[in-house]
CSV table of C-alpha atoms in Angstrom, one decimal:
chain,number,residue,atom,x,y,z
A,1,UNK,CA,-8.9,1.1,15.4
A,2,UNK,CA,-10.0,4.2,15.8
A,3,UNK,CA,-11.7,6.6,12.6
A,4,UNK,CA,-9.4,7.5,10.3
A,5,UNK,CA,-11.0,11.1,10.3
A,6,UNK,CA,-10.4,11.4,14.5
A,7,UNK,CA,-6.4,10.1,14.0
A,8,UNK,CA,-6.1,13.0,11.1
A,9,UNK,CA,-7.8,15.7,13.4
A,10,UNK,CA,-5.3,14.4,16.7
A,11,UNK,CA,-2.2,14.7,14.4
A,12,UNK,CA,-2.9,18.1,13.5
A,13,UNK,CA,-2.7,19.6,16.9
A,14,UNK,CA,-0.1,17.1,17.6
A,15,UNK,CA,2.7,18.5,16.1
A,16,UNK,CA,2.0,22.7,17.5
A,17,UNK,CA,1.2,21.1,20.8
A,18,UNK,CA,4.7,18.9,21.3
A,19,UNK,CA,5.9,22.6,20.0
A,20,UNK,CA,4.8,24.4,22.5
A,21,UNK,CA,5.4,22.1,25.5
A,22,UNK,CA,9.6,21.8,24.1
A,23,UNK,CA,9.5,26.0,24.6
A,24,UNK,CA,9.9,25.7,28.1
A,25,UNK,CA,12.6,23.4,28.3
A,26,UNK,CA,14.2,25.2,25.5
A,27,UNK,CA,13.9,29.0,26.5
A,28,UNK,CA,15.8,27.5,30.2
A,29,UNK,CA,18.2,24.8,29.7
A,30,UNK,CA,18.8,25.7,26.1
A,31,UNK,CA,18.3,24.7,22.2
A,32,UNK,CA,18.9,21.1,21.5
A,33,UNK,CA,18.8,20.1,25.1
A,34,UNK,CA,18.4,16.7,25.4
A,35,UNK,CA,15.4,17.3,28.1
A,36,UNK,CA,13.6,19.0,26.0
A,37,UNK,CA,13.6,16.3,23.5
A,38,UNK,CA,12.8,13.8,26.2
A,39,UNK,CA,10.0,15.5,27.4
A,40,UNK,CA,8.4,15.8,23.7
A,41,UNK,CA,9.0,12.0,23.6
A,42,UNK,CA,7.1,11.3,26.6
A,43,UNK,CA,4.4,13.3,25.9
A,44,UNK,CA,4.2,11.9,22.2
A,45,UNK,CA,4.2,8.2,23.7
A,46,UNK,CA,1.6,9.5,25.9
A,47,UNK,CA,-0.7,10.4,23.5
A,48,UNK,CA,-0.1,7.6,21.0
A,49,UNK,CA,-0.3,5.3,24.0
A,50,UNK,CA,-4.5,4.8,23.2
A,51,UNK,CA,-3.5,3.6,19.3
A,52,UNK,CA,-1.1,1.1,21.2
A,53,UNK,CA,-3.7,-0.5,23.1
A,54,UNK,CA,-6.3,-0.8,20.0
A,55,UNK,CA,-4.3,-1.8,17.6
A,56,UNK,CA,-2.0,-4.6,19.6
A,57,UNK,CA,-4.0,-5.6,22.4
A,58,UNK,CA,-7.5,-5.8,21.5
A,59,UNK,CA,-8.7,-9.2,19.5
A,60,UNK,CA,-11.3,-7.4,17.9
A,61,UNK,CA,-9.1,-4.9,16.5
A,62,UNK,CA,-5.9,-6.4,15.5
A,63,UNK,CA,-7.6,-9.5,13.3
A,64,UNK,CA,-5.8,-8.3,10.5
A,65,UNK,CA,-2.5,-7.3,12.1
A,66,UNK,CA,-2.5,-11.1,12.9
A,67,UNK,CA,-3.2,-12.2,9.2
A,68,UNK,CA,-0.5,-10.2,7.9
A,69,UNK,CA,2.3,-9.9,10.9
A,70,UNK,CA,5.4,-11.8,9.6
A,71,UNK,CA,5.6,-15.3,11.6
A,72,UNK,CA,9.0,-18.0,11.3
A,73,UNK,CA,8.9,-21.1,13.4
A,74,UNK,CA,12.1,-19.8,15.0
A,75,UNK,CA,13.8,-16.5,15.5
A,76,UNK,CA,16.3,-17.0,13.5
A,77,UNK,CA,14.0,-18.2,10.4
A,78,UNK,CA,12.3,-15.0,11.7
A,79,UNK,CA,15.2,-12.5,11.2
A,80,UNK,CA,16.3,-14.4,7.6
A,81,UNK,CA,12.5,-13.3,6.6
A,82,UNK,CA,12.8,-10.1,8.1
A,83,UNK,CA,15.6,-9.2,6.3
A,84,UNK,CA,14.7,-10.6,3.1
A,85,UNK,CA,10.8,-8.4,3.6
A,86,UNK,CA,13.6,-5.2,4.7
A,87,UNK,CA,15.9,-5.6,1.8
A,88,UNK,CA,13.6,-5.7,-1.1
A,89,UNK,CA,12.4,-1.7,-0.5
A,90,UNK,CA,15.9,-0.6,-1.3
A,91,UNK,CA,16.3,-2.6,-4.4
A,92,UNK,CA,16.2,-0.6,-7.4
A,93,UNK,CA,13.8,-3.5,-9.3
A,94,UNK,CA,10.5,-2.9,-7.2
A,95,UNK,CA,11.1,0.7,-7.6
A,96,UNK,CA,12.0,0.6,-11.8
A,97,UNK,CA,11.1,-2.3,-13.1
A,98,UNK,CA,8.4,-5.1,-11.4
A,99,UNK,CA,7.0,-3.3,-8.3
A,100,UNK,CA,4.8,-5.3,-5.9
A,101,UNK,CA,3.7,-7.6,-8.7
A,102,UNK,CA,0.1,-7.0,-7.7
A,103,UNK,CA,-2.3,-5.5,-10.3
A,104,UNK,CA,-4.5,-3.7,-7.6
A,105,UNK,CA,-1.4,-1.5,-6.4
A,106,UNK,CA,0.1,-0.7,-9.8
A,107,UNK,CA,1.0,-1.4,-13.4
A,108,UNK,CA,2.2,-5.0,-14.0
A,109,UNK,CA,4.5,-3.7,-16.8
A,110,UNK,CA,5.9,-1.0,-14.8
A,111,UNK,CA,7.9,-0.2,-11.4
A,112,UNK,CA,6.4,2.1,-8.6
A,113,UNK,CA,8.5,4.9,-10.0
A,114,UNK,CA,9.6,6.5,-13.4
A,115,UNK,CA,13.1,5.5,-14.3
A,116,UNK,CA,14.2,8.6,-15.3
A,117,UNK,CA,14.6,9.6,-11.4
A,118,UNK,CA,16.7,6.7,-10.6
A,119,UNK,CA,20.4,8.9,-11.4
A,120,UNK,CA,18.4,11.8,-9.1
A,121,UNK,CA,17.9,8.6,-6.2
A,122,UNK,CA,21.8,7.6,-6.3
A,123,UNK,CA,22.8,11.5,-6.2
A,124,UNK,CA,20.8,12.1,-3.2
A,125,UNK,CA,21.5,9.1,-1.4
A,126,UNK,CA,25.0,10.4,-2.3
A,127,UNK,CA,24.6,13.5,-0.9
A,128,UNK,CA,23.2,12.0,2.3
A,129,UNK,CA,26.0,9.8,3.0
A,130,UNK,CA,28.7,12.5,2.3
A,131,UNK,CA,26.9,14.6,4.8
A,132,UNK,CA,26.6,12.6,7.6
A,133,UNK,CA,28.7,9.2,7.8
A,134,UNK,CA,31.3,11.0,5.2
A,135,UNK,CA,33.0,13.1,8.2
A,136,UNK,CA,33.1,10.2,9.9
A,137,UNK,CA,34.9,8.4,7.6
A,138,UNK,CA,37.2,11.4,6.7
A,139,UNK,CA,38.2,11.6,10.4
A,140,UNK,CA,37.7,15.3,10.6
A,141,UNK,CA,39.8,16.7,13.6
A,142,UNK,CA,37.4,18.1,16.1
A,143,UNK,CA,36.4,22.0,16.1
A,144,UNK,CA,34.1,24.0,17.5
A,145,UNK,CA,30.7,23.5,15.7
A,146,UNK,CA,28.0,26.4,15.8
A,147,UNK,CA,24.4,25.6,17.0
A,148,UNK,CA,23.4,26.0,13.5
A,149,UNK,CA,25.8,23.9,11.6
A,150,UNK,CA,25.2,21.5,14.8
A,151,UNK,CA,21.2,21.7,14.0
A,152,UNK,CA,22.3,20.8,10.2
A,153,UNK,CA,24.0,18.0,10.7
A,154,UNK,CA,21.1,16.9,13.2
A,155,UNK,CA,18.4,17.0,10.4
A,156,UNK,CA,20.4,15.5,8.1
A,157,UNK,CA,21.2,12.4,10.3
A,158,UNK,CA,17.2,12.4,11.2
A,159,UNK,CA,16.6,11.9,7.5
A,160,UNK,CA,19.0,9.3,6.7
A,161,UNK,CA,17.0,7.5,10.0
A,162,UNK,CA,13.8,8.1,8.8
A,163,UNK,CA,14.8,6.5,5.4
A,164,UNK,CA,16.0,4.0,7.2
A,165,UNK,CA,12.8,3.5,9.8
A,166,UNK,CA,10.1,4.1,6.9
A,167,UNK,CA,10.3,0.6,5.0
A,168,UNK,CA,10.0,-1.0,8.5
A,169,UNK,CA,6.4,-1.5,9.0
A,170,UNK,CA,6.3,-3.0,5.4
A,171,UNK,CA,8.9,-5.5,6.1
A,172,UNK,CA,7.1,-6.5,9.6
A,173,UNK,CA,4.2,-7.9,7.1
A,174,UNK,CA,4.2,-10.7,4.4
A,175,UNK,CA,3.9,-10.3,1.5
A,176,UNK,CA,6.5,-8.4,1.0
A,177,UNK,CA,7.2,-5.9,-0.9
A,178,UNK,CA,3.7,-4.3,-0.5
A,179,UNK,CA,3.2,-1.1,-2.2
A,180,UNK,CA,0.8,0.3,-0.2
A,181,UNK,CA,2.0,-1.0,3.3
A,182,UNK,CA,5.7,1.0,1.8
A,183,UNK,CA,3.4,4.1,1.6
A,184,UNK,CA,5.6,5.7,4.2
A,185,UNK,CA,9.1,5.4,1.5
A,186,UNK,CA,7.0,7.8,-1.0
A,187,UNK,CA,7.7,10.9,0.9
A,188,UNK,CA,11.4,9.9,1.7
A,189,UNK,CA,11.6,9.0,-1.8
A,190,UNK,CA,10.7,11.9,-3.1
A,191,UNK,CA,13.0,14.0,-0.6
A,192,UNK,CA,15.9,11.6,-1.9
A,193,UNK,CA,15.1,13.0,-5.6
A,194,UNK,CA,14.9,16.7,-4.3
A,195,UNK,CA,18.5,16.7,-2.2
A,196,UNK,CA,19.6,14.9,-5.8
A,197,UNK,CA,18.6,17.3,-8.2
A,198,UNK,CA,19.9,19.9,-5.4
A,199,UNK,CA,23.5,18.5,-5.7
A,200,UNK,CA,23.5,18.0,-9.6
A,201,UNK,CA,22.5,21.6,-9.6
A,202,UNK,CA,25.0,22.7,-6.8
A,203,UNK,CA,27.6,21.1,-8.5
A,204,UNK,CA,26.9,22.6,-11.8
A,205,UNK,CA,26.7,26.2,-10.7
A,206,UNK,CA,30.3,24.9,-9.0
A,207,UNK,CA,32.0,24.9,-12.4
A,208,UNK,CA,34.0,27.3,-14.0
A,209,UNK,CA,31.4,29.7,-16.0
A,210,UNK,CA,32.7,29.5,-19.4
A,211,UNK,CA,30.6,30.1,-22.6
A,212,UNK,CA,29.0,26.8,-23.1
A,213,UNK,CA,27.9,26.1,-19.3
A,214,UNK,CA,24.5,27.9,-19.2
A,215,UNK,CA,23.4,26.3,-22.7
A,216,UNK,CA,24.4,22.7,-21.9
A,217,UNK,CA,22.7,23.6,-18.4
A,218,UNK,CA,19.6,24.3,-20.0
A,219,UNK,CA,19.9,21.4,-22.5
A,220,UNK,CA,20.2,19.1,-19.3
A,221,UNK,CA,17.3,20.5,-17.9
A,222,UNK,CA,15.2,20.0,-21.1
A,223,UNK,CA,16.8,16.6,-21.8
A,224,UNK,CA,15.9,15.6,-18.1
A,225,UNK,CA,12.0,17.4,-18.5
A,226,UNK,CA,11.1,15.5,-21.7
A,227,UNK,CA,12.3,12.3,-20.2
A,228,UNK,CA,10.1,12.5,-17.2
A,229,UNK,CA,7.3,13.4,-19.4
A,230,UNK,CA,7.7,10.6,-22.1
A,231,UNK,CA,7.7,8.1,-19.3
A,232,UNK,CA,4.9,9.4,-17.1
A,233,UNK,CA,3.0,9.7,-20.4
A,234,UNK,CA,4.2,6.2,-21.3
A,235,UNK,CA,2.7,5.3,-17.7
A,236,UNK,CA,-0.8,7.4,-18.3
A,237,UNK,CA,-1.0,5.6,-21.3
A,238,UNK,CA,-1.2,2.1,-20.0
A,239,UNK,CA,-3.0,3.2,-17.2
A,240,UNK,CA,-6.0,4.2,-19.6
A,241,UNK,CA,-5.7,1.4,-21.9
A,242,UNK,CA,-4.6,-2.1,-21.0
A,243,UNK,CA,-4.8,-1.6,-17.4
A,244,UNK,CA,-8.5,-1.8,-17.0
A,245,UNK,CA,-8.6,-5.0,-18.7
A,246,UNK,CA,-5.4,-6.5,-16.8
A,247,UNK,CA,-7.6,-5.6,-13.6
A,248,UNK,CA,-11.0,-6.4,-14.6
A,249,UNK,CA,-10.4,-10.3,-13.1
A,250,UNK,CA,-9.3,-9.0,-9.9
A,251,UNK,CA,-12.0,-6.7,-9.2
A,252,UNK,CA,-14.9,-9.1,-10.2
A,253,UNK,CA,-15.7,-6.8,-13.2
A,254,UNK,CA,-19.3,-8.3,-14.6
A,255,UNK,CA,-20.4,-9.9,-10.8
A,256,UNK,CA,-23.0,-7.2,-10.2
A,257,UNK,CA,-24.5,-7.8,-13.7
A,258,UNK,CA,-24.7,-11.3,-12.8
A,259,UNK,CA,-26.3,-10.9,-9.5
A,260,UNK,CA,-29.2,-9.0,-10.9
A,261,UNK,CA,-29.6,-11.7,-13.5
A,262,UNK,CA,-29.6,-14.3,-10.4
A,263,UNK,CA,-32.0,-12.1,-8.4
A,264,UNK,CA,-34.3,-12.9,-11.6
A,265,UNK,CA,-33.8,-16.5,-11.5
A,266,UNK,CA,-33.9,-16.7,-8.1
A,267,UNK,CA,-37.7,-17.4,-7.6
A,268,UNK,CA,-37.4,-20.6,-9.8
A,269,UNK,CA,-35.1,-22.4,-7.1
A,270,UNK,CA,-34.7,-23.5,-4.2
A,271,UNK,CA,-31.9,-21.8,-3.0
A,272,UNK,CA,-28.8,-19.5,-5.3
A,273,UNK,CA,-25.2,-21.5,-4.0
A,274,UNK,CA,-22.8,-18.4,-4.9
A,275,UNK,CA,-19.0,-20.0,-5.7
A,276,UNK,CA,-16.5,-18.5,-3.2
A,277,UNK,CA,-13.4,-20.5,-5.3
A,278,UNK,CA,-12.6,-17.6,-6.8
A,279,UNK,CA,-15.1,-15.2,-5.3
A,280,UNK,CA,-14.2,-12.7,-2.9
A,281,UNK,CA,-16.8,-11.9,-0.7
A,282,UNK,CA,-20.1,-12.0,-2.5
A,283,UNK,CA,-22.6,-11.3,0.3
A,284,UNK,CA,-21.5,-7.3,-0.2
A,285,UNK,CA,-22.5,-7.2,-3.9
A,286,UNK,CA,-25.2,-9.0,-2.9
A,287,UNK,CA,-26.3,-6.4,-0.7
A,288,UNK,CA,-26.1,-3.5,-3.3
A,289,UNK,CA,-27.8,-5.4,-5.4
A,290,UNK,CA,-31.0,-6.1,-3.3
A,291,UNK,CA,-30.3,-3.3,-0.5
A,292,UNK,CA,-31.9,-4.6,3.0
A,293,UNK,CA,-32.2,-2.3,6.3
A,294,UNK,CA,-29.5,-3.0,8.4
A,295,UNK,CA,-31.6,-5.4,11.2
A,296,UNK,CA,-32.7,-7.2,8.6
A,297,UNK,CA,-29.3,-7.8,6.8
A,298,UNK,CA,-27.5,-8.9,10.0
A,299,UNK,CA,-30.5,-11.6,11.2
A,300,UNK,CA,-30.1,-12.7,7.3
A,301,UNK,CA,-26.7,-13.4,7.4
A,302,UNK,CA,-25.4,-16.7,8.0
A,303,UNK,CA,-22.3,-15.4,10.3
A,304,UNK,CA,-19.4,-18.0,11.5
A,305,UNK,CA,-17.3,-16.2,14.3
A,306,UNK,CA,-13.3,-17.2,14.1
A,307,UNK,CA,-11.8,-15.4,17.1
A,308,UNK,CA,-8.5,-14.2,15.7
A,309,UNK,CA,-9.4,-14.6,12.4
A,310,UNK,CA,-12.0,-12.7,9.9
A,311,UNK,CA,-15.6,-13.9,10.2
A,312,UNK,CA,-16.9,-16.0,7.4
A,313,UNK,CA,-20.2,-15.5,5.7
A,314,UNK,CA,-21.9,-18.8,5.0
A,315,UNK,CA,-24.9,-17.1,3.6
A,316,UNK,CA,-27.7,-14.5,3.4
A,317,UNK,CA,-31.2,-16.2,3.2
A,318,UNK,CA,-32.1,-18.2,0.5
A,319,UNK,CA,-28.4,-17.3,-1.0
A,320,UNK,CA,-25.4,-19.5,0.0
A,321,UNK,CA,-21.2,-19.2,0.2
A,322,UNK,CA,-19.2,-21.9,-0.7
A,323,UNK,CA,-17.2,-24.1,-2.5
A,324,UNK,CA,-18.4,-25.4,-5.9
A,325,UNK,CA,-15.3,-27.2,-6.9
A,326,UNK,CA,-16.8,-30.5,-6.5
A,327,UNK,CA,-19.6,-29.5,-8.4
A,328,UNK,CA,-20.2,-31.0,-12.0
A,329,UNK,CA,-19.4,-28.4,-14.7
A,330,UNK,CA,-21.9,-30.3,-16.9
A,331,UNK,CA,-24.9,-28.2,-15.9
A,332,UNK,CA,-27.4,-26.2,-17.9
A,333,UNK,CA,-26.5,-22.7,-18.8
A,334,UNK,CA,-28.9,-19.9,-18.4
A,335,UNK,CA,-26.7,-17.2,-18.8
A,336,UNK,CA,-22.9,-15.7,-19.3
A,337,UNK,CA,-21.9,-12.3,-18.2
A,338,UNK,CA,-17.9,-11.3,-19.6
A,339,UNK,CA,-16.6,-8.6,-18.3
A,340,UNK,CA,-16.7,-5.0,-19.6
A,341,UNK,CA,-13.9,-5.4,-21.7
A,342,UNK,CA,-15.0,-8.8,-22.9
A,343,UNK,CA,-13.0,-11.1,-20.8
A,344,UNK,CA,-14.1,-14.1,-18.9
A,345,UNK,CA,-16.9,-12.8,-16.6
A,346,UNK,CA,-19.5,-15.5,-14.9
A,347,UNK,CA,-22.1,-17.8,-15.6
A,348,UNK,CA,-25.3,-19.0,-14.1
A,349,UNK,CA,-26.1,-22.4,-14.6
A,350,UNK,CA,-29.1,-24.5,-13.2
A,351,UNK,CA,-28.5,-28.0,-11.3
A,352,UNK,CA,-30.8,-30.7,-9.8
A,353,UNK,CA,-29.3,-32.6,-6.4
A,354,UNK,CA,-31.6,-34.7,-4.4
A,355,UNK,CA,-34.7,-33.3,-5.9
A,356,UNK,CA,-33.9,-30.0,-5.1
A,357,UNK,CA,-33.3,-27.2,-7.8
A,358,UNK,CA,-29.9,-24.8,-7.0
A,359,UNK,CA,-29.0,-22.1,-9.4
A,360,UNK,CA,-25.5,-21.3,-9.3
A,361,UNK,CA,-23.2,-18.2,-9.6
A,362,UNK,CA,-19.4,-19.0,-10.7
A,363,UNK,CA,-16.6,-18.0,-12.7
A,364,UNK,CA,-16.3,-18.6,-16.1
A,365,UNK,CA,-13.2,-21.6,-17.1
C-alpha cells in the first residue's frame, strides 16, 4: 500500500476539506440536508478510491490481505465463521479475562482491558441504547423535534453504528479475535466508559441532596480510583516481570548471539543450514549480523517467487533455510546460547553428510 506517513498526512486535510465542501450545500438547502451529506460521501469515496485499488486489486499489494481474509468452502460456512470472528469482540472474556491469547499482543494472564471498567462498559452501553433504540421501543408519540435535539439524536445513532462497524474488519480476518486488527474498538471502547461514567455521575447528582450524598459520592470516586490503580499496577507489574520471559520464545530472544557465534564457525564448513522449524525468518538477523550493501544482499539471496503468496528465502550465500526435522539430533555440540532470561535459546552443532561438513543453527529441545 501506500506509506503509512503519506495516508496520515492525506487524512489530516481530509476531514477540514469534506468540511468545507458540505458549507455550500448547507448554507442553501439547509443543515442536515441529505445532499450535503451525499456529496461529502462522494467526495470521500473519491479520494479513498486510490487505497481501494492498492490494497484489493494489486497482487503485489494485497499478499497479505489474502493470507489472512476469512475463506469457507461455502457461503454459508462463510457467514457461520463470520459471525463466530464478529461475536467474539463483544464478549466480555477477550476484553477481562483471556484476550487474543497471543503473547506478542498482550499479557497471557490478563484481558485487553482492566476489569474494573467493565460496570462503566454496561452503563454506557446502557445509556446508548436508552438513547436511541429506547424511544423506539417506548413508542413516543410524534412531536416536533428541534434541529438540535434532531442533531443529538443523530450523533448518538452514529456512535452506536460506529461500535457496531469498528470490530468489522477484525472479524473479516482469521484468527480471530486479533487484538491489534480490533485496534479500531479501542477508541469506541473508551467512549463506551466515558458516556458510562457520565450516566453514573448524571444519575448521582439526580438524587435527593441529603447529608450523606456528597461523602458517599466521594468515597465512590476513591473506591473506583484505587481500583483502577491496583489493577493497572497489577498489569505494570507483570508486564516488567514475567512478561519478558513468557515472550522471549516468540521473539527468538538469544538468535542474534547465536548468529555471531555461527559467523565464527562459519569458515570451518562448508555451508551453515539455519533450521526454519521453528525459525521465523532468519535471513534478516542474518543481515544485521553481517550487514551487506543492498546489491549485494539481493544477488545473495536465494529468492523463491509464490505469486499470491509471501516469497520464501531459501538462502543467502554459503547460509541455507530449511527444514532440519529429518536431521539426526545426535550431532556434536559446539555451542548453546539460552535466552536472556535463561530459557531455552539455540545450539550450534557440527554434522558430516556425504563428505561435506554443515554447521547447523536450531532450537534448543
Amino acid at each position: 500500500g501506500w506509506p503509512l506517513g503519506a495516508q496520515e498526512a492525506l487524512g489530516d486535510w481530509i476531514s477540514p476539506l469534506l468540511t468545507y465542501l458540505e458549507l455550500p450545500f448547507v448554507a442553501v438547502l439547509g443543515p442536515g440536508v441529505l445532499v450535503g451529506r451525499v456529496a461529502t460521501a462522494l467526495v470521500l469515496a473519491v479520494l479513498w478510491l486510490p487505497f481501494v485499488v492498492i490494497t484489493l486489486l494489486q497482487p503485489s499489494s494485497n499478499t497479505r490481505l489474502n493470507q489472512a481474509a476469512l475463506r469457507a468452502a461455502a457461503p454459508s460456512s462463510w457467514l457461520t465463521d463470520w459471525w463466530a470472528g464478529y461475536r467474539v469482540y463483544w464478549e466480555p472474556a477477550f476484553y477481562y479475562i483471556t484476550g487474543d491469547r497471543d503473547p506478542i499482543h498482550g499479557l497471557l494472564d490478563h484481558g485487553q482491558q482492566l476489569p474494573v471498567e467493565a460496570p462503566l462498559v454496561l452503563a454506557g452501553l446502557v445509556a446508548l441504547l436508552w438513547t436511541t433504540v429506547g424511544p423506539l421501543i417506548r413508542h413516543r408519540p410524534a412531536r416536533a423535534v428541534s434541529p438540535r435535539s434532531a442533531g443529538r439524536a443523530l450523533l448518538w445513532w452514529c456512535i452506536g453504528g460506529a461500535l457496531l462497524i469498528a470490530p468489522l474488519p477484525a472479524s473479516l480476518t482469521v484468527p480471530s479475535p486479533h487484538a491489534w486488527r480490533a485496534a479500531l474498538l479501542a477508541p469506541m471502547y473508551t467512549l463506551i466508559v466515558g458516556l458510562g461514567l457520565d450516566l453514573l455521575i448524571s444519575g448521582w447528582q439526580g438524587l435527593p441532596k441529603l447529608r450523606w450524598h456528597r461523602p458517599v459520592g466521594r468515597l465512590v470516586v476513591a473506591g473506583l480510583s484505587i481500583l483502577l490503580l491496583w489493577q493497572a499496577g497489577q498489569w505494570f507489574q507483570t508486564y516488567v516481570t514475567s512478561y519478558p520471559a513468557t515472550v522471549a520464545w516468540v521473539n527468538q530472544d538469544g538468535l542474534m548471539e547465536m548468529l555471531q557465534r555461527a559467523k565464527g564457525y562459519a569458515s570451518q564448513f562448508d555451508y551453515v543450514w539455519i533450521s526454519t522449524d521453528d525459525i521465523t525468518e532468519p535471513y534478516i538477523y542474518l543481515l544485521d549480523v553481517q550487514p551487506m550493501v543492498p546489491a549485494d544482499a539481493q544477488a545473495a539471496l536465494d529468492v523463491e517467487r509464490r505469486p499470491g503468496h509471501l516469497n520464501a528465502i531459501h538462502g543467502l550465500g554459503p547460509y541455507l533455510f530449511g527444514s532440519v526435522a529429518q536431521r539426526p539430533l545426535e550431532q556434536t555440540v559446539l555451542e548453546a546460547v539460552p535466552d536472556h532470561f535463561g530459557g531455552p535459546g539455540f545450539v550450534l552443532q557440527a554434522q558430516v553428510t556425504q563428505g561435506r561438513r554443515i554447521l547447523v543453527v536450531r532450537r534448543m529441545e
